[in-house]
PDB file of C-alpha atoms in Angstrom:
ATOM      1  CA  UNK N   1       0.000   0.000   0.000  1.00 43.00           C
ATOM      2  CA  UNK N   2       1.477   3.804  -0.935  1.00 51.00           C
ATOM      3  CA  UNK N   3       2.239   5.801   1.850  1.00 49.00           C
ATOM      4  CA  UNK N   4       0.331   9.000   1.909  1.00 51.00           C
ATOM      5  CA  UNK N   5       2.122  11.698   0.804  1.00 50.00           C
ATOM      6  CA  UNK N   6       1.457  13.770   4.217  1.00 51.00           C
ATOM      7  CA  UNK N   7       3.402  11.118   6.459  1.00 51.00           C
ATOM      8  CA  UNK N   8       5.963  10.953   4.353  1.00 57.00           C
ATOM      9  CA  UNK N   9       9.575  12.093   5.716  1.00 60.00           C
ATOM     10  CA  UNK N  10      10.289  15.653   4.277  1.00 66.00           C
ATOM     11  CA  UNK N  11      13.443  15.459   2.271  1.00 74.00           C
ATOM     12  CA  UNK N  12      16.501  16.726   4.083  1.00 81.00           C
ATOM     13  CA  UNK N  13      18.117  19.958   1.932  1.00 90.00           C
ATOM     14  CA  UNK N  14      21.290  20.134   1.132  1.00 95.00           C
ATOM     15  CA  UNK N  15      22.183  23.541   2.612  1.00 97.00           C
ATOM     16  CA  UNK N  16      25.424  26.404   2.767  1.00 98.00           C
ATOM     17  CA  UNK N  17      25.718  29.133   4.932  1.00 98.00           C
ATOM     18  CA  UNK N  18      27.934  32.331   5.009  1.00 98.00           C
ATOM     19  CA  UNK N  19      28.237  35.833   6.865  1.00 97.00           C
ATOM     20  CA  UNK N  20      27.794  38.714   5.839  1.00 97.00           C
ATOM     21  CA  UNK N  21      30.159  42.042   6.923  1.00 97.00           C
ATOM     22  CA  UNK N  22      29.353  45.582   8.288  1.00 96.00           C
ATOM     23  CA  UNK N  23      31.934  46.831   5.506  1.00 96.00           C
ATOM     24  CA  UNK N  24      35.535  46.934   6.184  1.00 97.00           C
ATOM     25  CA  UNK N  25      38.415  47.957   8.936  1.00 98.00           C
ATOM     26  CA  UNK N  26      40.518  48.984   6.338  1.00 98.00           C
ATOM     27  CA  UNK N  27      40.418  49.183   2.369  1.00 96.00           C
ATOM     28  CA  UNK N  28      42.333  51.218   0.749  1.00 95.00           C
ATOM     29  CA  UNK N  29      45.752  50.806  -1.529  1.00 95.00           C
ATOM     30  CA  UNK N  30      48.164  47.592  -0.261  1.00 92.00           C
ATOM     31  CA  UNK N  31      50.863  49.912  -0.706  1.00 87.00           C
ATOM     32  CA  UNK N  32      51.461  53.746  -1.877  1.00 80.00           C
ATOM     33  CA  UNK N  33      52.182  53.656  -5.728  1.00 79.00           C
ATOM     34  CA  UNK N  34      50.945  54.707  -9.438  1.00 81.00           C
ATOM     35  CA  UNK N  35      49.051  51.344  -9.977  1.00 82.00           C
ATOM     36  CA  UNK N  36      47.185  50.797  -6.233  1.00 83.00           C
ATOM     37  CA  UNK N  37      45.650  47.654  -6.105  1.00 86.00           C
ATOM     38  CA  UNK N  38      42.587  47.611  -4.029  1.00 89.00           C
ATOM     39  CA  UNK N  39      43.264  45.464  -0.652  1.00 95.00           C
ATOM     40  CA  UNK N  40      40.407  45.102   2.383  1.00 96.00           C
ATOM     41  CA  UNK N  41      40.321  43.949   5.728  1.00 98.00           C
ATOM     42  CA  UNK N  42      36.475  43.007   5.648  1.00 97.00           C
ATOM     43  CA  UNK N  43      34.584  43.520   9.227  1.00 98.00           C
ATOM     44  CA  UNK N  44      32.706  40.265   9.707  1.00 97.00           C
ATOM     45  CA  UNK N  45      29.156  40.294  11.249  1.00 96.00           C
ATOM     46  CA  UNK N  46      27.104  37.570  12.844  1.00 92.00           C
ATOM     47  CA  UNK N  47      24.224  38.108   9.963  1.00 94.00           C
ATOM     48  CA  UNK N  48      24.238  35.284   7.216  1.00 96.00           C
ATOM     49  CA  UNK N  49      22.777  34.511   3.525  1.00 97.00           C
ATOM     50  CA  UNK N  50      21.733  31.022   3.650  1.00 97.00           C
ATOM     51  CA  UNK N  51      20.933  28.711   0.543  1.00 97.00           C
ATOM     52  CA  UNK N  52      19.246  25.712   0.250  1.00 96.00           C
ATOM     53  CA  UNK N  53      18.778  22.731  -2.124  1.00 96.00           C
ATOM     54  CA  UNK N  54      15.828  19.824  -1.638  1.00 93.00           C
ATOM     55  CA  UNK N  55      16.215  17.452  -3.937  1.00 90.00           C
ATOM     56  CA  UNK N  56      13.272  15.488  -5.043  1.00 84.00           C
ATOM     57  CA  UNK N  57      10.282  16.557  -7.695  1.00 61.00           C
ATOM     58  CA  UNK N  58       9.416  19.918  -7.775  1.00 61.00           C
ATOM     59  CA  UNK N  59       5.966  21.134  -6.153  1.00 52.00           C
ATOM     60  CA  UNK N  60       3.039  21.027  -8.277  1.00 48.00           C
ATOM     61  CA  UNK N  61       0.867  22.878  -5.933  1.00 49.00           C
ATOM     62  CA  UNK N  62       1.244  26.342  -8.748  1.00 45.00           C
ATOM     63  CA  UNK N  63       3.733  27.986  -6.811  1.00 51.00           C
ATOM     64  CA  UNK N  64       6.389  29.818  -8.489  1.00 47.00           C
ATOM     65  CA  UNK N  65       9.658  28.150  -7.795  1.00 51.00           C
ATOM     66  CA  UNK N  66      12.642  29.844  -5.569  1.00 62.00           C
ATOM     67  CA  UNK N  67      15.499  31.460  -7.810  1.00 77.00           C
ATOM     68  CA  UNK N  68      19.001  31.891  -7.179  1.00 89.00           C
ATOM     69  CA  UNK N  69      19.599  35.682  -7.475  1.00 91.00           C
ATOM     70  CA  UNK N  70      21.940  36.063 -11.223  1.00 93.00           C
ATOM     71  CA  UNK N  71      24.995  36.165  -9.239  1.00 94.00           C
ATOM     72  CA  UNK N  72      24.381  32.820  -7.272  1.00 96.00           C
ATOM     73  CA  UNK N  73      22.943  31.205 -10.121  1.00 95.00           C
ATOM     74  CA  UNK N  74      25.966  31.911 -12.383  1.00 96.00           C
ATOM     75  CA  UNK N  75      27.922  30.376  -9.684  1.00 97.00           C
ATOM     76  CA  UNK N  76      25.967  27.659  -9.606  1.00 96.00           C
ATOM     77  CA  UNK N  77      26.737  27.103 -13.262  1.00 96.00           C
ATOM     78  CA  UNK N  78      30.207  27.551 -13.455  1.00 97.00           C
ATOM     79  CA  UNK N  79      30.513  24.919 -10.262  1.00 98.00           C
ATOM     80  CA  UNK N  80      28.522  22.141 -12.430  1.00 97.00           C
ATOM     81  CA  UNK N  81      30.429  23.659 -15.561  1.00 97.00           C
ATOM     82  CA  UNK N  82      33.795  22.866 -13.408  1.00 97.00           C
ATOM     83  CA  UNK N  83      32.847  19.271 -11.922  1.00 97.00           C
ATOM     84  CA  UNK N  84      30.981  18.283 -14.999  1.00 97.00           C
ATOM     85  CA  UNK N  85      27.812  18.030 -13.032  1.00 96.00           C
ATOM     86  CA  UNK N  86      24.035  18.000 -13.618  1.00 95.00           C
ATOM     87  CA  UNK N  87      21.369  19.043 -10.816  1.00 94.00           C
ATOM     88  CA  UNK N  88      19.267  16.490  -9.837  1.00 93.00           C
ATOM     89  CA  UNK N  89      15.510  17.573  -9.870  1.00 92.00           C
ATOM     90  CA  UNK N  90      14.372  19.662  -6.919  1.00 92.00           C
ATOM     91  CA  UNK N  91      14.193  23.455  -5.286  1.00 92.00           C
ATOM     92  CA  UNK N  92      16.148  26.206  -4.422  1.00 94.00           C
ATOM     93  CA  UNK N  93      14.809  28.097  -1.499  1.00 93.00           C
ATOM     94  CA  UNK N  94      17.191  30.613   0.862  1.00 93.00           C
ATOM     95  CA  UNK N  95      17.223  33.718   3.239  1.00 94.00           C
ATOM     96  CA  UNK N  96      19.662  36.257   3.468  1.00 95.00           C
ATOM     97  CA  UNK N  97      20.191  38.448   6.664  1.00 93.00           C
ATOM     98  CA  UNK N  98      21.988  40.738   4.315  1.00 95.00           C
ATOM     99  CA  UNK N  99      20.678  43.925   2.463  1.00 93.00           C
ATOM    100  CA  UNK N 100      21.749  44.493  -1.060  1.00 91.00           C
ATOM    101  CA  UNK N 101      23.661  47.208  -1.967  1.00 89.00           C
ATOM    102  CA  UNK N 102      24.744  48.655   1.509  1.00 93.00           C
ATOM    103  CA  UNK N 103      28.674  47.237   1.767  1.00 93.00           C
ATOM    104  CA  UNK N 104      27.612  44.638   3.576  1.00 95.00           C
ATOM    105  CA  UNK N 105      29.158  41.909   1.311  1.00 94.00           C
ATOM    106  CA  UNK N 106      25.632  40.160   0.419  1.00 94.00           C
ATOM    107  CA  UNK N 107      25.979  39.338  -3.166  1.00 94.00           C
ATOM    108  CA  UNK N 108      29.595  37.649  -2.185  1.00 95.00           C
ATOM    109  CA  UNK N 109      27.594  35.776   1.141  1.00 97.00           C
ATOM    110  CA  UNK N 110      25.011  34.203  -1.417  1.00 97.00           C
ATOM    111  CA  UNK N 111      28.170  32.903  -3.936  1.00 97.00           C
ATOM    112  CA  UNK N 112      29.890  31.391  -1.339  1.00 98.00           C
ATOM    113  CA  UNK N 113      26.407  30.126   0.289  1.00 98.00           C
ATOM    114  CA  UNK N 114      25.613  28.545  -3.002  1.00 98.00           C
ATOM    115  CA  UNK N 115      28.771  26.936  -3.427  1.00 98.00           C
ATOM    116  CA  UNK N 116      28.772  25.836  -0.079  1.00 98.00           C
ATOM    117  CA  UNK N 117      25.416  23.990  -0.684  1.00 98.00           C
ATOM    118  CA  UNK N 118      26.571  22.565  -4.092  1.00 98.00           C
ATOM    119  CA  UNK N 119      29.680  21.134  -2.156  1.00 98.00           C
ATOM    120  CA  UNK N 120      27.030  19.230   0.334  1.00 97.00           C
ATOM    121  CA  UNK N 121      24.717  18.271  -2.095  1.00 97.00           C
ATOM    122  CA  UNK N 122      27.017  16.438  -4.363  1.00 97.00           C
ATOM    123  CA  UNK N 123      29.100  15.276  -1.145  1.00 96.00           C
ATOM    124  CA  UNK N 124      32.470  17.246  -2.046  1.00 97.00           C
ATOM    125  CA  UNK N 125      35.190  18.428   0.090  1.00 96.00           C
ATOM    126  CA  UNK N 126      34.894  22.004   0.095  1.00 94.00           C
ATOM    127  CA  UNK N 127      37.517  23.621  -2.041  1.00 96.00           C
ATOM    128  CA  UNK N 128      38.982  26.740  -1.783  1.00 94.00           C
ATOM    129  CA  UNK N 129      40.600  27.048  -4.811  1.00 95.00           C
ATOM    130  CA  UNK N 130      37.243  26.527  -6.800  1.00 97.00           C
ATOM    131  CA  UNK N 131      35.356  29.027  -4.753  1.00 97.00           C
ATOM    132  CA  UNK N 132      37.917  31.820  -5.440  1.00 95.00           C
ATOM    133  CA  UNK N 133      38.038  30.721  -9.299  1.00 96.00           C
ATOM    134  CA  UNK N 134      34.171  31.200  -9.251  1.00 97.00           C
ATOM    135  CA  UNK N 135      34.439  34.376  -7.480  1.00 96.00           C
ATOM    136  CA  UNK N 136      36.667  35.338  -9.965  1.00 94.00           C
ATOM    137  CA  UNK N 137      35.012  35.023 -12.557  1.00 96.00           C
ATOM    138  CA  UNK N 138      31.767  37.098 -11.206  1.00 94.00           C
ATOM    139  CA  UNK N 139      32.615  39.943  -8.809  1.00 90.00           C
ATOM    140  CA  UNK N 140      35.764  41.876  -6.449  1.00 86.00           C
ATOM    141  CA  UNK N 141      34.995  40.129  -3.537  1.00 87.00           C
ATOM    142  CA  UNK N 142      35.077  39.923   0.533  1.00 89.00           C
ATOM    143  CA  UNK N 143      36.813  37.669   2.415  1.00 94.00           C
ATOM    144  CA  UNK N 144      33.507  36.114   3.728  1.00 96.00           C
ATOM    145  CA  UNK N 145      34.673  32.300   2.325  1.00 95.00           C
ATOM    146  CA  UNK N 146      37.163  32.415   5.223  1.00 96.00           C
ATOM    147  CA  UNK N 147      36.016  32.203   8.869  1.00 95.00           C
ATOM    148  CA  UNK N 148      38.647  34.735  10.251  1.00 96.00           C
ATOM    149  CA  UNK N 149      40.084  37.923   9.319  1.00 98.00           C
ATOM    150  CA  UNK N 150      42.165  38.645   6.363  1.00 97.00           C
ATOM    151  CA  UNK N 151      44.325  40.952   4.084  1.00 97.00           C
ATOM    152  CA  UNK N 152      42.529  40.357   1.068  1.00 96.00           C
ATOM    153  CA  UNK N 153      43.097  41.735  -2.813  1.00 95.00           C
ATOM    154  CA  UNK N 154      39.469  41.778  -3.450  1.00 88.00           C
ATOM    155  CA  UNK N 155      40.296  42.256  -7.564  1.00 85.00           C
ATOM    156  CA  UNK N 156      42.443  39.783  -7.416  1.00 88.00           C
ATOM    157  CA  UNK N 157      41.038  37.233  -4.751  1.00 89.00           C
ATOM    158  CA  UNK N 158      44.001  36.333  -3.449  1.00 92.00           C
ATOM    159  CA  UNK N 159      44.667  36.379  -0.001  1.00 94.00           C
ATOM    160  CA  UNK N 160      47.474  38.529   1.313  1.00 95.00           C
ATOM    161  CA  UNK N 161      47.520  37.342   4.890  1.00 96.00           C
ATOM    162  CA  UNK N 162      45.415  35.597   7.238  1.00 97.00           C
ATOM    163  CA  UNK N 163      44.704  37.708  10.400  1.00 98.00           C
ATOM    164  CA  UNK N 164      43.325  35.090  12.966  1.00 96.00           C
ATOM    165  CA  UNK N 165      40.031  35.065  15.159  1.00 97.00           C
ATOM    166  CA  UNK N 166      41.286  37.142  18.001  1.00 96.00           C
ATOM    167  CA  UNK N 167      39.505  40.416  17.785  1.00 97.00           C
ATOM    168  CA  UNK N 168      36.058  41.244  18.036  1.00 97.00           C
ATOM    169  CA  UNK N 169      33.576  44.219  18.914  1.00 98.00           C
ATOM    170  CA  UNK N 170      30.307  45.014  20.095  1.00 97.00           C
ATOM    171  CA  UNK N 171      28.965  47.671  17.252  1.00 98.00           C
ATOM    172  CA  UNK N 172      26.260  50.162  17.128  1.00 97.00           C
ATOM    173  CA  UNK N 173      25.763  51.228  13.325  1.00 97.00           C
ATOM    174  CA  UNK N 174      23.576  53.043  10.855  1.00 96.00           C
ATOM    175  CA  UNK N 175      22.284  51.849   7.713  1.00 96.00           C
ATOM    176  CA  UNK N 176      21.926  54.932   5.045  1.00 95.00           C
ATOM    177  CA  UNK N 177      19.070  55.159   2.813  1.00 93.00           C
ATOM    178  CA  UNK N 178      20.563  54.473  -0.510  1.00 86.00           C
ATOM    179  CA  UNK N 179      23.010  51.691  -2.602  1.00 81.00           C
ATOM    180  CA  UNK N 180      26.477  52.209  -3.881  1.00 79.00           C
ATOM    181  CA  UNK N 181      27.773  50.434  -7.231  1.00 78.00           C
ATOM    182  CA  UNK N 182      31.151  49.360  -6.516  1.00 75.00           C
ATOM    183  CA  UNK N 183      32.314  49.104 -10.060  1.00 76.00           C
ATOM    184  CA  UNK N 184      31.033  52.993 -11.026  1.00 81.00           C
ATOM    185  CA  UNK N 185      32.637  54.276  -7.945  1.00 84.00           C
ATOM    186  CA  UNK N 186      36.302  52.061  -8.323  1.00 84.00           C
ATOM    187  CA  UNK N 187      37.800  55.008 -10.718  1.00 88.00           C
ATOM    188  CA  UNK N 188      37.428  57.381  -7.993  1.00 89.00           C
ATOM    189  CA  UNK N 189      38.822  55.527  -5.449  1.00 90.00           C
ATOM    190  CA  UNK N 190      41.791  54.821  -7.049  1.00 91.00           C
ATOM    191  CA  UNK N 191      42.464  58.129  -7.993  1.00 93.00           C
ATOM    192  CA  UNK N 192      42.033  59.045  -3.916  1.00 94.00           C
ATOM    193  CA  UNK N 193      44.487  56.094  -3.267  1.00 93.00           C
ATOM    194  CA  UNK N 194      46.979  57.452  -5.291  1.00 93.00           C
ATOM    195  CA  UNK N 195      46.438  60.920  -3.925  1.00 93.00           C
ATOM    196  CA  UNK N 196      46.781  59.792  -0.202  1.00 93.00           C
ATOM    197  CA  UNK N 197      49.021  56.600  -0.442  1.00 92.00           C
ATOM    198  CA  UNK N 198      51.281  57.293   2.192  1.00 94.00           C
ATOM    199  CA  UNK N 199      48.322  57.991   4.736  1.00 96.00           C
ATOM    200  CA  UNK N 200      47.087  54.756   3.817  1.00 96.00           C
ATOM    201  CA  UNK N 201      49.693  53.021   4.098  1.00 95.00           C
ATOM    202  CA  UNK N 202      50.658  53.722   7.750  1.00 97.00           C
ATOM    203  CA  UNK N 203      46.868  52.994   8.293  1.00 98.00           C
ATOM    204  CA  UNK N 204      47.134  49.432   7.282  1.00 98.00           C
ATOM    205  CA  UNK N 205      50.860  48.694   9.290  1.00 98.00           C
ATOM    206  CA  UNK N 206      48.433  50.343  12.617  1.00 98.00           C
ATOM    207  CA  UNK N 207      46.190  48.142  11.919  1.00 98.00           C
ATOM    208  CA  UNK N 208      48.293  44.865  11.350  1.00 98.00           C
ATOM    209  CA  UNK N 209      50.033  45.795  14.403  1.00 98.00           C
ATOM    210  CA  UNK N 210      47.004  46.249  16.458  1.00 98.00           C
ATOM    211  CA  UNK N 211      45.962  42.419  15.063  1.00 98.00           C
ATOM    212  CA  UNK N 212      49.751  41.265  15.755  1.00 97.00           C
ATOM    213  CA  UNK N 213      49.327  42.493  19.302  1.00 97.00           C
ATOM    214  CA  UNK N 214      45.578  40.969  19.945  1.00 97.00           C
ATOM    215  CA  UNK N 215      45.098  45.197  20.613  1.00 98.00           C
ATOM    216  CA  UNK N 216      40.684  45.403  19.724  1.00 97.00           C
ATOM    217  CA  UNK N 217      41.500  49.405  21.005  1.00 97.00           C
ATOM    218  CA  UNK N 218      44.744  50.031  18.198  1.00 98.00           C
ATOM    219  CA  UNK N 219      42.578  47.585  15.705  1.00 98.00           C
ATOM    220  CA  UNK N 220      39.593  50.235  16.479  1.00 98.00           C
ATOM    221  CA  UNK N 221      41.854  53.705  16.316  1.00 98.00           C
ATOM    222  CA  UNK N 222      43.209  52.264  12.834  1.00 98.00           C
ATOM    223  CA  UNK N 223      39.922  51.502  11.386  1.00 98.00           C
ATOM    224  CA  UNK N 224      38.654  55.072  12.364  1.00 98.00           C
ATOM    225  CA  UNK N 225      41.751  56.168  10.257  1.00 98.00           C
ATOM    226  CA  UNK N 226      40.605  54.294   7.246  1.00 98.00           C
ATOM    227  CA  UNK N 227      36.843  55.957   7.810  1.00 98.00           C
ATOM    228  CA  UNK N 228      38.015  59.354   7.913  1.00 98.00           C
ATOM    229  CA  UNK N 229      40.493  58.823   4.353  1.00 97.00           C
ATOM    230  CA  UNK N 230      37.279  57.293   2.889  1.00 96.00           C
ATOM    231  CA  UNK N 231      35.090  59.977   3.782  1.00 96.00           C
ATOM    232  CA  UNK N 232      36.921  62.380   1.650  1.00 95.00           C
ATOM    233  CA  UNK N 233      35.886  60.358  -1.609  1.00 93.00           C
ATOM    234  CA  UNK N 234      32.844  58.882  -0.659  1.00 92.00           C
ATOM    235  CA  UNK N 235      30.994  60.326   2.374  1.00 94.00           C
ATOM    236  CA  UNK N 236      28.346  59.423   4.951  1.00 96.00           C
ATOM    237  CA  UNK N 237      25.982  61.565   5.539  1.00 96.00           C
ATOM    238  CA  UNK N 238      26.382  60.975   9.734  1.00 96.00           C
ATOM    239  CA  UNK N 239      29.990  60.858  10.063  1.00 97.00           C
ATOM    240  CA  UNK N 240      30.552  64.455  11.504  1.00 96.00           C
ATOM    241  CA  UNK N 241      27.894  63.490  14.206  1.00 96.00           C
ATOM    242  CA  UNK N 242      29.068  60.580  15.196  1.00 97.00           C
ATOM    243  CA  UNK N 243      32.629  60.946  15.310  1.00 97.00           C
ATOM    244  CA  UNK N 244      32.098  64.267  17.488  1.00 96.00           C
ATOM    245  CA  UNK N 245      29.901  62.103  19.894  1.00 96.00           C
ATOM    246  CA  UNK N 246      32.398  58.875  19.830  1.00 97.00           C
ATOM    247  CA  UNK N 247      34.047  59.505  23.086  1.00 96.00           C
ATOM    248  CA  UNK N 248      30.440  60.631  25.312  1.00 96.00           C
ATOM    249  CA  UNK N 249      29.241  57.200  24.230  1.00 97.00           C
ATOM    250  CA  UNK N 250      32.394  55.074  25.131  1.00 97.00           C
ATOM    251  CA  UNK N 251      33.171  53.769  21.838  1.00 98.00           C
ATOM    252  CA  UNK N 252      37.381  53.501  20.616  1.00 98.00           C
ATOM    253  CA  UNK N 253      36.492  53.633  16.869  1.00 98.00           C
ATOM    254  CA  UNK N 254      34.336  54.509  14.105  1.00 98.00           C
ATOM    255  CA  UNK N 255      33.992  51.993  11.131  1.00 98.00           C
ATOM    256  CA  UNK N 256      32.066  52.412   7.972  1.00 98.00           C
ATOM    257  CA  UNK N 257      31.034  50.093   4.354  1.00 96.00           C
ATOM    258  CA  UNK N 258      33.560  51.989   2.619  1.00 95.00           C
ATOM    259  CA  UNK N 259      31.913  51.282  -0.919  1.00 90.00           C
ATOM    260  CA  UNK N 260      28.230  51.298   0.834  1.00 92.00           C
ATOM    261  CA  UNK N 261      25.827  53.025   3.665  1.00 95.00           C
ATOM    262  CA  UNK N 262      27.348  51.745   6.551  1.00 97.00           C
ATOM    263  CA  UNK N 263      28.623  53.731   9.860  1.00 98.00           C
ATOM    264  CA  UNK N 264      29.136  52.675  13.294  1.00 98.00           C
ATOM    265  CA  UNK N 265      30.934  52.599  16.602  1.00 98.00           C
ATOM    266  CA  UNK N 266      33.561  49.853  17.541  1.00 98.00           C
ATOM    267  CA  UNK N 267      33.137  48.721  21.087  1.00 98.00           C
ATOM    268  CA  UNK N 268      35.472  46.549  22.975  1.00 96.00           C
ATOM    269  CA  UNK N 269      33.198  46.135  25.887  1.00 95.00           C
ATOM    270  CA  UNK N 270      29.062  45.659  25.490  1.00 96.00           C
ATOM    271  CA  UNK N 271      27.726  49.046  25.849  1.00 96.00           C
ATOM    272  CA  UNK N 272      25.517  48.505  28.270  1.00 97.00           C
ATOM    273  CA  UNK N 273      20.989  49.196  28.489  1.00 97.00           C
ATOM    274  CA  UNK N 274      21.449  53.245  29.428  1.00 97.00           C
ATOM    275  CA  UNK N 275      24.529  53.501  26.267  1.00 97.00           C
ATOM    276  CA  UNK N 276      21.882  51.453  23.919  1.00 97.00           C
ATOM    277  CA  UNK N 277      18.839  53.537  24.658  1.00 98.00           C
ATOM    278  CA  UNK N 278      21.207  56.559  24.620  1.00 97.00           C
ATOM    279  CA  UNK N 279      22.494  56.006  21.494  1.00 97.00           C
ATOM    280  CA  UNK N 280      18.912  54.460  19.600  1.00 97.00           C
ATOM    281  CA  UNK N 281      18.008  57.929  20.869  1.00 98.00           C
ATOM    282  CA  UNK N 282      20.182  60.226  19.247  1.00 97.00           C
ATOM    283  CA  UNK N 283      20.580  58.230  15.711  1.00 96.00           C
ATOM    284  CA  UNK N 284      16.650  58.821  15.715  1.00 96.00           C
ATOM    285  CA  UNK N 285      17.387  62.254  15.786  1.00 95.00           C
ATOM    286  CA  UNK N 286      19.087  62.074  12.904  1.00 93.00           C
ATOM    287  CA  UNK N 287      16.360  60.470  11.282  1.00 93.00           C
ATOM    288  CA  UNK N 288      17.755  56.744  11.262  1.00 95.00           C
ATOM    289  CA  UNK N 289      17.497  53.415  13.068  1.00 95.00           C
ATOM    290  CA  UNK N 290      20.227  52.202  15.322  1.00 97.00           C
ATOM    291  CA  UNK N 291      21.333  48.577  15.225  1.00 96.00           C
ATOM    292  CA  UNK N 292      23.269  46.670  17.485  1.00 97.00           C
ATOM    293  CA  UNK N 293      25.463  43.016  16.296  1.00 96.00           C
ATOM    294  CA  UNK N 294      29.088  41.460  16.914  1.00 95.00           C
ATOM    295  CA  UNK N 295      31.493  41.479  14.424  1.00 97.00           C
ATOM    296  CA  UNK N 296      34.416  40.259  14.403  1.00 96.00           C
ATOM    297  CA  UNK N 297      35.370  36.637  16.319  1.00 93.00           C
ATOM    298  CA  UNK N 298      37.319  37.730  19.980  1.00 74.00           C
TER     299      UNK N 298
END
């Protein structure tokens, strides 16, 4: 006799997760020059794009079917492309923590969630090499495949230096109304890099020493540095205010999405209920929600 379809088992998805970031620590040239490339120390945050795969036959019930955003489903191509694979029937479903178009890496977190699931579905060892040739092939990128901090080419995906899981922060940070198109903006960046290479330049040894050291308050002071250089080419609307109120709420740095809408304080201790309301209070006054996450791994 056929088991009826509504006590049978649900099939078990193949799934892949990966973080998103509240922009960056640092980006800015790797080293003063004519021909800067573009390196970042990307700021991860406990907020995730997750992507799923159930295999089995598709639902017949007239809903439309999930679909990988063009990004992720290029990926997925160029994986089966690479392994000489075929997906077996089923659905794509997923949820990302991560809004589009604000620095805070999403497009990258869905790639590497995709691949992720492809590696699980098809039983594969995860490979790093293949993730940063798919990368390549579609976008810069983050360093959100690796689960630590890095010095990271993001043109070139290669990975300048691996920075450990030492340092973390509390944050408080503002999400600006708008997007930012990294590729229309790149041109002007690299003209500011040029212009302020040396600046940059002891901003990055600051804030390798700080990670060297296992110093969250140098790490923080660096990455301030870094806001303040990219608010001369690309500014936020709420720096001024919240860099003159940094110290009266106990913070030891400002970060920002330095190719998006992100701004925030670093915190090396969790501000605490009176800080929180404090603060929620006077973002509102500038006519934006505050919101509150760890970044970083420490």
């Amino acid at each position: 006799m056929r088991e009826p379809a509504s006590t049978r088992p649900r099939p078990v998805p193949a799934s892949g997760v990966c973080h998103g970031t509240l922009g960056e620590l640092y980006q800015g040239p790797l080293r003063a020059g004519p021909a800067p490339d573009i390196a970042v120390v990307s700021f991860p945050v406990e907020r995730h794009s997750r992507v799923y795969f159930t295999p089995g036959t598709r639902a017949a019930d007239g809903r439309e079917p999930h679909r990988l955003g063009e990004k992720a489903a290029t990926a997925a191509r160029l994986f089966l492309e690479h392994y000489g694979l075929r997906m077996p029937p089923g659905e794509w479903s997923g949820h990302s923590d991560l809004p589009v178009g604000v620095g805070m890496a999403s497009s990258t977190a869905d790639i590497v969630a995709t691949l992720r699931c492809l590696f699980r579905l098809f039983s594969l060892n995860d490979d790093m090499d293949v993730t940063l040739g798919v990368l390549a092939a579609i976008e810069r990128s983050d360093s959100v495949f690796l689960d630590e901090f890095a010095l990271h080419l993001s043109g070139r995906h290669r990975v300048v230096r691996r920075l450990g899981t030492g340092i973390g922060f509390h944050t408080a940070f503002v999400t600006e109304p708008g997007t930012v198109d990294t590729a229309a903006v790149t041109p002007r960046l690299l003209d500011h890099y040029r212009r302020r290479g040396e600046e940059y330049e002891r901003c990055l040894a600051d804030l390798l020493k700080g990670f060297d050291s296992g110093d969250p308050a140098a790490v923080a002071r660096a990455a301030s540095v870094s806001a303040a250089l990219s608010q001369e080419v690309l500014p936020k609307t709420t720096y001024e205010g919240l860099l003159a109120r940094r110290e009266e709420f106990g913070a030891e740095g400002v970060f920002v999405a330095h190719t998006g809408c992100v701004i925030g304080y670093l915190f090396t201790h969790r501000p605490d209920s009176a800080t929180r309301a404090d603060l929620s209070a006077y973002v509102r006054s500038l006519g934006h929600q505050c919101s509150f996450a760890q970044g970083g791994y420490g």
